[in-house]
Coordinates of C-alpha atoms in Angstrom, one line a residue:
Chain D
M1 CA -16.2 -28.3 -6.7
L2 CA -15.0 -30.3 -4.1
R3 CA -11.6 -30.9 -6.2
F4 CA -11.4 -27.5 -7.5
T5 CA -11.3 -26.1 -3.7
L6 CA -8.6 -28.8 -2.8
R7 CA -6.1 -28.1 -5.4
R8 CA -7.2 -23.9 -4.8
I9 CA -6.4 -24.1 -1.5
W10 CA -3.4 -26.7 -2.4
Q11 CA -1.6 -24.4 -4.6
I12 CA -1.0 -21.7 -1.5
I13 CA 1.5 -23.9 -0.2
P14 CA 4.6 -23.7 -2.5
T15 CA 3.9 -19.3 -3.0
L16 CA 4.0 -19.4 1.1
I17 CA 7.6 -21.6 0.6
V18 CA 8.7 -18.6 -1.8
V19 CA 7.4 -16.1 0.5
A20 CA 9.7 -17.4 3.7
L21 CA 12.4 -18.0 1.4
L22 CA 12.0 -14.9 0.2
I23 CA 12.1 -13.3 4.0
F24 CA 14.5 -15.7 5.3
V25 CA 17.3 -14.6 2.5
I26 CA 16.2 -10.3 3.0
F27 CA 17.0 -11.0 6.8
S28 CA 20.4 -12.8 5.8
V29 CA 21.9 -10.4 4.2
V30 CA 22.0 -7.4 6.7
P31 CA 25.3 -5.7 7.4
G32 CA 26.1 -6.4 11.1
S33 CA 24.6 -8.5 12.8
F34 CA 21.0 -8.3 14.4
A35 CA 22.8 -9.3 18.0
A36 CA 24.9 -6.2 17.5
S37 CA 21.8 -3.5 16.9
L38 CA 19.5 -5.4 19.3
F39 CA 22.4 -4.7 22.1
S40 CA 23.6 -1.2 21.6
D41 CA 22.0 1.9 22.3
G42 CA 23.6 4.0 19.9
R43 CA 26.5 5.5 22.8
R44 CA 28.6 2.3 23.5
A45 CA 28.8 -0.6 21.4
A46 CA 27.2 -3.4 22.2
D47 CA 28.7 -6.1 24.6
P48 CA 30.8 -8.4 22.6
Q49 CA 29.7 -11.0 25.3
M50 CA 26.2 -10.1 25.2
I51 CA 26.7 -10.9 21.1
A52 CA 28.3 -14.2 21.6
R53 CA 25.4 -15.2 23.7
L54 CA 22.6 -14.7 21.9
N55 CA 23.9 -16.0 18.5
E56 CA 25.0 -18.8 20.9
E57 CA 21.6 -18.8 21.9
F58 CA 19.4 -18.3 18.3
G59 CA 21.8 -20.0 16.3
L60 CA 23.0 -17.1 14.5
N61 CA 26.9 -18.7 14.0
K62 CA 25.7 -21.4 11.8
P63 CA 25.9 -21.8 8.2
L64 CA 23.6 -20.1 5.8
M65 CA 22.1 -23.3 4.3
E66 CA 21.6 -24.8 7.7
R67 CA 19.5 -22.3 9.3
F68 CA 17.3 -22.3 6.7
I69 CA 16.5 -25.8 6.8
T70 CA 15.8 -25.4 10.2
Y71 CA 14.0 -22.5 9.5
I72 CA 11.9 -24.2 7.7
T73 CA 11.6 -27.4 9.0
D74 CA 10.4 -25.2 12.0
L75 CA 7.9 -23.3 9.6
A76 CA 6.8 -27.3 9.0
Q77 CA 5.6 -27.3 12.9
F78 CA 4.0 -24.1 13.3
D79 CA 7.2 -22.8 14.8
L80 CA 7.6 -19.4 14.2
G81 CA 10.3 -18.8 16.0
T82 CA 11.3 -17.5 19.2
S83 CA 11.2 -13.4 20.0
F84 CA 14.7 -11.8 21.1
R85 CA 13.2 -9.6 23.0
T86 CA 10.8 -11.4 25.5
R87 CA 11.8 -15.0 24.6
Q88 CA 8.0 -16.5 24.2
P89 CA 7.1 -18.4 21.0
V90 CA 6.5 -15.7 18.1
I91 CA 3.0 -17.7 17.5
E92 CA 1.9 -17.1 20.8
L93 CA 2.9 -13.1 20.2
I94 CA 0.8 -13.3 17.3
A95 CA -2.1 -15.7 18.4
D96 CA -2.5 -13.1 21.4
R97 CA -3.5 -10.0 19.1
M98 CA -4.6 -11.4 16.1
W99 CA -8.7 -11.1 17.2
A100 CA -7.7 -7.2 17.9
S101 CA -6.6 -7.4 14.5
L102 CA -9.8 -9.5 12.8
Q103 CA -12.3 -7.3 14.8
L104 CA -10.2 -4.4 13.1
A105 CA -10.3 -5.8 10.0
I106 CA -14.2 -7.1 9.8
A107 CA -15.1 -3.8 11.2
A108 CA -13.8 -1.8 8.6
M109 CA -14.8 -4.1 5.8
V110 CA -18.5 -3.5 7.4
F111 CA -18.0 0.1 7.2
A112 CA -17.1 0.3 3.4
L113 CA -19.4 -2.5 2.7
A114 CA -22.6 -0.8 4.2
L115 CA -21.3 3.0 2.5
G116 CA -19.6 2.0 -0.7
V117 CA -21.4 -0.6 -2.6
P118 CA -25.2 1.2 -2.8
L119 CA -23.0 4.9 -3.2
G120 CA -21.6 3.3 -6.1
F121 CA -24.4 1.6 -7.5
L122 CA -27.2 4.9 -6.7
A123 CA -24.1 6.8 -8.8
A124 CA -24.3 4.5 -11.6
L125 CA -27.9 4.2 -12.1
R126 CA -27.8 7.7 -12.2
P127 CA -24.7 8.3 -14.2
G128 CA -23.0 12.6 -14.4
S129 CA -25.8 13.3 -11.0
V130 CA -24.6 15.2 -8.5
L131 CA -24.8 12.3 -6.0
D132 CA -22.6 10.3 -8.8
T133 CA -20.3 13.6 -9.0
V134 CA -20.1 13.9 -5.7
T135 CA -18.8 10.3 -5.0
M136 CA -16.3 10.0 -7.5
I137 CA -15.0 13.0 -6.5
G138 CA -15.1 11.7 -2.5
A139 CA -13.4 8.2 -3.8
V140 CA -10.4 9.5 -5.6
S141 CA -9.7 11.8 -2.4
G142 CA -10.3 8.6 0.0
L143 CA -7.7 6.9 -2.4
S144 CA -5.4 10.2 -2.2
M145 CA -5.3 10.9 1.5
P146 CA -2.8 9.3 4.0
Q147 CA -5.0 7.4 6.5
F148 CA -3.4 8.1 9.4
W149 CA -4.2 11.6 8.8
L150 CA -7.2 10.8 8.4
G151 CA -7.5 9.2 11.4
L152 CA -5.7 11.8 13.3
L153 CA -8.1 14.8 12.0
L154 CA -11.1 12.0 13.2
M155 CA -9.5 11.5 16.6
Y156 CA -9.3 15.3 17.1
L157 CA -13.1 16.3 16.4
F158 CA -14.2 13.1 17.8
A159 CA -12.4 11.9 21.1
L160 CA -11.3 15.4 21.6
Q161 CA -13.2 18.5 20.8
L162 CA -16.6 16.6 21.2
N163 CA -15.5 14.1 23.3
W164 CA -17.7 11.2 22.0
L165 CA -15.3 8.1 21.3
P166 CA -12.1 7.5 23.5
S167 CA -9.1 9.1 21.0
F168 CA -7.1 5.8 21.6
G169 CA -6.6 2.5 23.0
Y170 CA -8.5 -1.0 22.8
G171 CA -9.6 0.1 26.6
D172 CA -11.9 -3.5 27.4
G173 CA -12.3 -4.2 23.7
S174 CA -15.9 -2.9 23.1
F175 CA -17.6 -0.5 20.2
R176 CA -17.0 2.3 21.0
N177 CA -12.8 1.8 21.2
L178 CA -13.2 0.6 18.1
V179 CA -15.4 3.3 16.1
L180 CA -12.9 5.3 15.0
P181 CA -9.9 3.0 14.0
A182 CA -12.2 1.0 12.0
V183 CA -13.8 3.9 10.2
T184 CA -10.5 5.4 9.4
L185 CA -9.2 1.7 8.2
G186 CA -12.3 1.3 6.1
V187 CA -11.8 4.9 4.0
T188 CA -9.7 3.3 1.2
P189 CA -11.7 -0.2 0.7
L190 CA -14.7 2.4 0.7
A191 CA -13.5 4.3 -1.4
L192 CA -12.5 1.2 -3.9
L193 CA -15.6 -0.2 -3.4
A194 CA -17.4 2.6 -4.6
R195 CA -15.8 2.8 -7.6
T196 CA -15.5 -0.5 -8.6
T197 CA -19.5 -1.2 -8.1
R198 CA -20.1 1.8 -10.1
A199 CA -18.1 0.9 -13.2
G200 CA -19.2 -2.8 -12.4
V201 CA -23.0 -1.7 -12.9
L202 CA -22.6 0.7 -15.5
D203 CA -20.7 -2.1 -17.6
V204 CA -23.4 -4.7 -16.8
L205 CA -26.3 -1.5 -17.9
S206 CA -24.6 -1.5 -21.7
A207 CA -24.7 -5.4 -22.0
D208 CA -27.4 -6.9 -24.6
F209 CA -29.4 -8.7 -22.0
I210 CA -30.1 -5.9 -20.1
R211 CA -31.6 -4.2 -23.3
T212 CA -33.4 -7.4 -23.7
A213 CA -34.7 -7.2 -20.3
H214 CA -35.8 -4.0 -21.2
S215 CA -37.7 -4.8 -24.5
K216 CA -39.6 -7.5 -23.5
G217 CA -41.4 -5.3 -20.4
M218 CA -39.6 -6.4 -17.5
S219 CA -40.0 -3.3 -14.9
E220 CA -37.1 -1.4 -13.9
A221 CA -36.8 -2.3 -10.4
K222 CA -36.9 -5.9 -11.5
V223 CA -34.1 -5.7 -13.9
V224 CA -31.9 -4.4 -11.6
R225 CA -32.9 -7.0 -8.9
W226 CA -32.7 -9.7 -11.2
H227 CA -29.5 -9.3 -13.8
V228 CA -27.9 -5.7 -12.7
A229 CA -26.9 -6.7 -9.2
R230 CA -26.0 -10.0 -9.7
N231 CA -23.3 -9.8 -12.5
A232 CA -22.0 -6.7 -10.4
L233 CA -22.1 -8.9 -7.4
V234 CA -18.7 -10.8 -9.4
L235 CA -17.3 -7.5 -9.2
I236 CA -17.4 -6.7 -5.9
V237 CA -16.9 -10.0 -4.5
T238 CA -13.5 -9.5 -5.7
T239 CA -13.1 -5.8 -4.8
V240 CA -13.6 -7.0 -1.3
G241 CA -11.6 -10.4 -1.1
L242 CA -8.6 -8.7 -2.4
Q243 CA -9.2 -5.7 -0.1
F244 CA -9.8 -7.5 2.9
G245 CA -7.1 -9.7 2.3
S246 CA -4.9 -6.6 2.3
L247 CA -6.6 -4.7 5.2
I248 CA -4.2 -6.3 8.0
G249 CA -1.3 -5.2 6.0
Q250 CA -2.9 -1.6 6.1
A251 CA -4.1 -1.8 9.5
V252 CA -0.4 -1.4 10.3
V253 CA -0.2 2.4 10.5
I254 CA -3.8 2.8 12.1
E255 CA -2.7 0.2 15.0
K256 CA -0.3 1.9 15.5
L257 CA -1.7 5.7 15.5
F258 CA -4.5 4.8 17.6
A259 CA -2.4 2.2 19.6
W260 CA -4.2 -0.5 18.6
P261 CA -3.2 -4.0 19.8
G262 CA -3.0 -6.3 16.6
I263 CA -0.5 -7.6 14.5
G264 CA 0.2 -4.5 13.1
S265 CA 1.6 -2.7 15.7
L266 CA 3.7 -5.4 17.1
L267 CA 5.2 -5.6 13.8
V268 CA 5.9 -2.1 13.9
D269 CA 7.6 -2.1 17.5
S270 CA 9.6 -5.4 16.6
V271 CA 10.7 -3.5 13.2
A272 CA 12.0 -0.7 15.6
I273 CA 13.7 -3.1 17.9
R274 CA 14.9 -5.1 15.4
D275 CA 13.8 -8.3 16.9
I276 CA 13.8 -10.0 13.1
P277 CA 12.0 -13.3 14.3
V278 CA 8.9 -11.3 15.1
V279 CA 9.1 -9.3 12.0
Q280 CA 9.7 -12.6 9.7
G281 CA 7.0 -14.6 11.8
T282 CA 4.5 -11.5 11.5
I283 CA 5.4 -10.9 7.6
L284 CA 4.3 -14.7 7.2
V285 CA 1.3 -14.7 8.7
I286 CA -0.1 -11.2 7.2
V287 CA 1.0 -13.1 4.2
L288 CA -0.7 -16.5 4.5
W289 CA -3.8 -14.3 5.6
F290 CA -3.7 -12.8 2.3
L291 CA -3.9 -16.0 0.7
L292 CA -6.4 -18.2 2.4
I293 CA -8.9 -14.2 1.7
N294 CA -7.5 -14.9 -2.2
T295 CA -8.7 -18.3 -2.5
A296 CA -11.9 -18.6 -0.7
V297 CA -12.8 -15.6 -3.1
D298 CA -11.5 -17.9 -6.1
L299 CA -14.3 -19.9 -5.2
I300 CA -16.6 -17.8 -3.8
Y301 CA -16.2 -16.8 -7.0
A302 CA -16.8 -20.2 -8.5
A303 CA -19.5 -20.3 -7.1
I304 CA -21.3 -17.1 -7.9
D305 CA -20.6 -17.8 -11.6
P306 CA -20.1 -20.8 -12.9
R307 CA -18.0 -20.1 -15.9
I308 CA -15.0 -19.5 -14.3
K309 CA -14.3 -23.0 -12.7
Q310 CA -14.1 -24.1 -16.6
E311 CA -11.2 -22.5 -17.4
Chain S
M1 CA -5.5 12.8 -28.1
R2 CA -7.9 15.1 -25.7
L3 CA -7.1 15.6 -21.8
G4 CA -9.5 15.9 -19.9
F5 CA -10.8 18.3 -16.5
N6 CA -8.6 15.8 -13.7
F7 CA -5.8 15.5 -16.2
W8 CA -5.5 19.3 -16.0
L9 CA -6.0 19.6 -11.8
G10 CA -3.5 16.7 -11.6
A11 CA -1.0 18.6 -14.0
L12 CA -1.7 22.2 -11.6
L13 CA -1.0 20.1 -8.3
T14 CA 1.6 18.5 -9.5
L15 CA 3.4 21.8 -10.9
L16 CA 2.6 23.4 -7.4
V17 CA 4.7 20.2 -5.5
V18 CA 7.5 21.0 -7.9
L19 CA 7.6 24.1 -7.8
A20 CA 7.5 24.1 -3.8
G21 CA 10.5 21.4 -3.7
V22 CA 12.6 23.4 -6.6
L23 CA 11.8 27.2 -5.3
A24 CA 11.8 26.4 -1.6
P25 CA 15.5 28.0 -1.0
W26 CA 14.4 30.8 -2.4
I27 CA 10.5 31.6 -0.8
A28 CA 10.9 30.0 2.4
P29 CA 11.0 32.2 4.8
F30 CA 13.4 30.4 7.3
D31 CA 15.1 27.3 7.7
P32 CA 13.2 24.4 8.1
V33 CA 15.9 22.8 10.9
F34 CA 18.0 25.3 12.1
D35 CA 15.3 28.5 12.8
A36 CA 14.0 26.4 15.7
D37 CA 13.2 28.7 18.3
L38 CA 11.6 27.6 22.0
M39 CA 10.4 31.2 22.8
N40 CA 8.1 30.7 19.6
S41 CA 6.8 27.3 19.8
E42 CA 3.3 25.9 19.0
L43 CA 2.5 29.3 17.6
P44 CA -1.2 29.9 15.5
P45 CA -1.0 30.7 12.1
D46 CA -0.8 34.4 11.3
S47 CA 0.8 36.8 9.3
T48 CA 5.0 35.8 9.8
F49 CA 4.5 32.0 10.3
W50 CA 1.8 31.4 7.7
F51 CA 0.7 27.8 9.0
G52 CA 2.2 28.1 12.4
T53 CA 4.7 26.6 14.2
D54 CA 5.5 23.2 15.8
G55 CA 6.9 22.2 19.4
Q56 CA 10.4 23.1 18.6
G57 CA 9.0 26.8 17.4
R58 CA 10.0 26.0 13.4
D59 CA 8.1 27.3 11.0
V60 CA 5.7 24.9 9.3
F61 CA 5.2 26.6 6.1
T62 CA 9.1 26.5 5.4
R63 CA 9.3 22.7 6.5
I64 CA 6.0 22.2 4.1
L65 CA 8.4 23.6 1.5
Y66 CA 11.2 21.6 1.7
G67 CA 9.1 18.4 2.6
A68 CA 8.1 18.7 -1.1
Q69 CA 11.7 17.7 -1.5
I70 CA 11.7 14.9 -0.2
S71 CA 8.6 13.7 -1.6
L72 CA 9.5 14.5 -4.9
T73 CA 13.3 12.5 -4.3
V74 CA 11.3 9.9 -3.0
G75 CA 8.5 9.4 -5.8
I76 CA 10.5 9.9 -8.6
V77 CA 13.4 7.6 -7.5
S78 CA 10.9 4.8 -6.6
Q79 CA 9.4 4.5 -9.6
V80 CA 12.2 4.6 -12.0
I81 CA 13.8 1.6 -10.2
N82 CA 10.3 0.1 -10.0
S83 CA 9.9 0.5 -13.8
L84 CA 13.7 -0.2 -14.9
I85 CA 13.0 -3.6 -12.9
G86 CA 8.9 -4.3 -13.9
V87 CA 9.5 -3.3 -17.8
T88 CA 13.2 -5.3 -17.6
L89 CA 11.5 -8.5 -16.1
G90 CA 8.3 -8.5 -18.0
M91 CA 9.7 -7.6 -20.9
T92 CA 12.5 -10.5 -21.6
A93 CA 10.1 -12.7 -20.0
A94 CA 8.1 -12.2 -22.4
Y95 CA 10.2 -12.0 -25.0
W96 CA 12.1 -15.2 -24.5
G97 CA 9.4 -17.1 -22.6
G98 CA 10.6 -20.6 -21.1
W99 CA 11.4 -21.1 -17.8
W100 CA 12.2 -17.6 -17.5
D101 CA 8.9 -16.4 -17.7
D102 CA 7.9 -19.2 -15.3
L103 CA 10.4 -17.4 -12.7
V104 CA 9.4 -14.1 -13.6
N105 CA 5.8 -14.9 -13.1
G106 CA 6.5 -16.3 -10.5
L107 CA 8.1 -14.0 -8.4
T108 CA 5.3 -11.8 -9.8
N109 CA 2.5 -14.0 -7.6
V110 CA 5.0 -14.0 -4.7
M111 CA 5.4 -10.1 -4.6
L112 CA 1.5 -9.1 -5.1
A113 CA 1.1 -11.4 -2.5
I114 CA 3.1 -9.1 0.4
P115 CA 1.6 -6.4 0.8
S116 CA 3.3 -3.3 0.2
L117 CA 3.7 -1.7 2.7
I118 CA 4.6 -4.5 4.5
F119 CA 7.6 -5.8 2.3
A120 CA 9.4 -2.1 2.6
L121 CA 8.7 -2.4 6.6
G122 CA 10.7 -5.9 6.3
V123 CA 13.0 -3.8 3.9
M124 CA 14.2 -1.1 6.5
A125 CA 14.1 -3.3 9.4
V126 CA 17.2 -4.6 7.5
L127 CA 18.2 -1.3 6.4
G128 CA 18.0 0.5 9.2
P129 CA 15.7 4.3 8.4
G130 CA 17.1 7.1 6.4
L131 CA 16.0 8.6 2.9
P132 CA 18.9 5.6 0.8
S133 CA 16.9 2.8 2.6
L134 CA 13.5 4.4 1.9
L135 CA 14.8 4.6 -1.9
I136 CA 15.6 1.0 -1.9
A137 CA 12.8 0.2 0.0
L138 CA 10.1 1.5 -2.0
G139 CA 11.8 1.1 -5.4
L140 CA 11.9 -2.5 -4.6
T141 CA 8.5 -2.3 -3.5
N142 CA 5.6 -1.8 -6.6
W143 CA 7.6 -3.2 -9.4
S144 CA 5.2 -6.6 -10.1
W145 CA 2.4 -4.8 -11.7
T146 CA 4.6 -2.2 -14.2
C147 CA 6.1 -6.3 -14.7
R148 CA 2.5 -7.4 -15.3
I149 CA 1.9 -4.7 -17.7
A150 CA 5.0 -4.6 -19.3
R151 CA 4.9 -8.6 -19.8
S152 CA 1.3 -8.4 -21.3
S153 CA 1.9 -5.5 -23.5
T154 CA 5.5 -7.7 -25.1
L155 CA 3.3 -10.5 -25.7
S156 CA 0.9 -8.4 -28.4
L157 CA 3.4 -6.6 -29.8
K158 CA 6.4 -9.4 -30.1
S159 CA 3.7 -10.9 -33.1
Q160 CA 3.5 -6.8 -35.1
G161 CA 5.3 -7.1 -38.7
Y162 CA 8.0 -4.4 -37.8
V163 CA 9.0 -6.6 -34.4
Q164 CA 9.1 -9.9 -37.3
A165 CA 10.9 -7.6 -40.0
A166 CA 13.0 -6.5 -37.2
Q167 CA 13.9 -10.1 -36.5
T168 CA 14.2 -11.2 -40.1
L169 CA 16.7 -8.2 -40.9
G170 CA 19.0 -10.2 -38.0
Y171 CA 18.8 -7.5 -34.9
G172 CA 19.4 -8.9 -31.6
D173 CA 17.0 -9.2 -29.4
L174 CA 18.4 -6.5 -26.9
R175 CA 18.1 -4.1 -29.5
I176 CA 14.5 -5.6 -30.7
M177 CA 13.2 -4.7 -27.6
F178 CA 14.8 -1.4 -26.7
T179 CA 14.5 -0.2 -30.5
Q180 CA 11.2 -2.1 -31.5
I181 CA 9.2 -2.9 -28.4
L182 CA 9.8 -0.3 -25.6
P183 CA 8.5 2.7 -27.2
N184 CA 5.5 1.3 -28.4
M185 CA 4.8 0.6 -24.6
M186 CA 6.4 3.5 -22.9
G187 CA 2.0 4.9 -22.3
P188 CA 0.8 2.0 -20.2
I189 CA 4.5 2.4 -18.1
L190 CA 4.2 6.3 -18.2
V191 CA 1.1 5.7 -15.8
M192 CA 1.7 3.1 -14.2
A193 CA 5.0 5.2 -12.8
T194 CA 2.5 8.3 -12.4
L195 CA 0.0 6.7 -10.1
G196 CA 3.3 4.4 -8.4
M197 CA 4.3 8.5 -7.4
G198 CA 1.4 8.7 -5.2
S199 CA 1.5 5.5 -3.5
A200 CA 5.3 5.5 -2.7
V201 CA 4.9 9.6 -1.6
L202 CA 1.6 7.9 0.7
S203 CA 4.6 4.8 1.8
E204 CA 6.7 7.5 2.7
A205 CA 4.7 9.2 4.8
A206 CA 3.8 6.1 6.5
L207 CA 6.8 5.1 7.0
S208 CA 7.9 8.3 8.5
F209 CA 4.9 9.1 10.9
L210 CA 6.0 5.3 12.6
G211 CA 9.5 6.8 12.6
L212 CA 11.2 4.6 10.5
G213 CA 11.6 6.0 7.7
I214 CA 12.8 9.8 6.9
Q215 CA 14.3 10.7 10.5
P216 CA 13.9 14.2 12.4
P217 CA 15.3 16.8 12.2
F218 CA 14.7 17.1 8.3
P219 CA 11.4 17.8 7.5
S220 CA 9.3 15.2 5.7
W221 CA 5.9 15.5 5.7
G222 CA 5.3 12.3 7.1
A223 CA 7.6 12.8 10.1
M224 CA 6.2 16.1 11.0
L225 CA 2.9 14.2 11.8
T226 CA 4.4 12.1 14.2
D227 CA 4.8 14.3 17.2
A228 CA 1.0 16.3 15.9
R229 CA -1.1 13.2 17.6
Q230 CA 0.7 14.7 20.9
L231 CA 0.2 18.8 20.0
I232 CA -3.3 17.9 18.2
Q233 CA -5.5 19.7 21.3
L234 CA -2.9 22.5 22.1
A235 CA -2.0 23.0 18.1
P236 CA -4.2 21.7 15.6
W237 CA -2.4 23.3 12.5
V238 CA 0.7 21.3 13.1
A239 CA -1.3 18.3 12.0
I240 CA -3.7 19.9 9.6
F241 CA -1.5 21.6 7.1
P242 CA 1.4 18.7 6.4
G243 CA -1.5 16.0 5.7
L244 CA -2.9 18.8 4.0
A245 CA 0.3 18.7 1.6
I246 CA 0.5 14.9 2.0
F247 CA -3.0 14.6 0.2
L248 CA -3.1 17.6 -2.4
S249 CA 0.0 16.2 -4.0
V250 CA -0.8 12.6 -4.2
L251 CA -4.4 13.8 -5.2
G252 CA -1.9 15.5 -7.8
F253 CA -0.1 12.2 -9.0
N254 CA -3.0 9.9 -8.9
L255 CA -5.7 12.6 -11.1
L256 CA -2.6 12.6 -13.3
G257 CA -2.2 9.1 -13.5
D258 CA -5.9 8.7 -14.4
G259 CA -6.4 11.8 -16.7
L260 CA -3.4 10.0 -18.9
R261 CA -4.7 6.7 -18.7
D262 CA -7.7 7.4 -19.9
S263 CA -6.4 9.7 -22.7
L264 CA -4.5 6.9 -23.7
D265 CA -7.0 4.0 -24.0
P266 CA -10.8 5.9 -23.6
H267 CA -12.3 2.1 -23.3
M268 CA -10.1 1.1 -20.2
R269 CA -12.1 1.3 -17.1
T270 CA -12.1 3.3 -14.4
R271 CA -9.0 1.3 -11.7
N272 CA -9.6 -0.8 -9.5
I273 CA -6.8 -2.0 -8.6

């Protein structure tokens, strides 16, 4: 198990390096210089002296290869560069906001799990029932709905009309501020979890060992608990992992809508003012997050189902 | 081939969006951009303004009809680009194998590790806002799944008798790929593209909502929702109708794609991507 774990963690590094390379290349083929667009206010052209000073300060005049080597060397030392705008280290800017993002992602996932898994399970045990139909219609609707629109409607209803919850902001980080953004963000994983759980359970129910269990006189409740739940778990863990990994990415719009101070809103604000070091750093952290979660899922997966480690 | 209820519902919704977009210049009662009259701002829905008016006094119904043009353009063009990239890479990787296959596989894995909206945001940061950048950003974003499907289909088709016959006859590689292999995997590729339309429309809406996609005054559904946060208390219709338009068109594409897939392969399990 230890060797398997180490191998999986080790495999993250090449992917991360290629992603870093990709991000670097994308941001280097940009037409026009960042400095120019950073300082121009749309009416006057940027002051050439300012551009020269910024290019000098951030080493933007150096050859591409040299810049890339500096970039990778800095990365290896966990240095993500310095913000064009605030001159703060990017890693600090991200660290300041990481906790808010994590809170949001975890809360959204808990909400999705608490509702999605039981719904999918019940739907699969009674296929064709009203609950099944309603759950599946709800799931396809949840996947087709723009999340930020749902967020707007929830905000309108629960904050502005009913006055139950604050409409936006982090406040003092209390639970009340977390509810609306977390529910909004949780809808997509909720819909996916309901669907996968249902599909997984239906799949298991038709397996031979279930028929065997029934025919040897095992009670329904016991079959579900012993065989169905355990086998469906693998699929659920995979979905949870994949969703959890991409939640921080999906949260970008929700964080912006609810003025939630996570790394998603940091990314959007930095894109808007073209603060490239921050954009690069944030994307890299989001990808690292995704890869780490995926690796964790693989490990859990191997722990639940020993057949997987064999490959 | 049996097509279920979902497929027809999806087809109907898609048809509505296409009709709205194509017929907008004839059926829209106003101009989407220039008929702005501050005297008429934030009027509730009535017989003149079916869906009410927005903060600049423009007719929301008209803007939604024209918005369909933008959503359809984004959906179709981005999926054509996605499919071209995905099919070309996946098919050649499986057919030629070797280092090219390894390279394409590696690239696909890397792309799968970057959430698509984040990648699109990055590309928009480089290219700046606007429709052309949006088409490029979304066209470059989602090809990895198509590539995987094209690759696995090609791998299994490669050993088919007719492909081997074509090889024996001395057909060139490209000719075999485009005349023997490609037509036989069009089904799954089409399904991916249809489902991809839905996610492209959602991404466009999200990027435009953030102010990084289609810029005002153009009537993108997502951009129409940008102001809605400020207006929602006074004029909820400004928030409700554009969102409903996005929801129904994406639902249409998703149902259409799901229905197509189920009819092509009844054994395939419900999509869990």
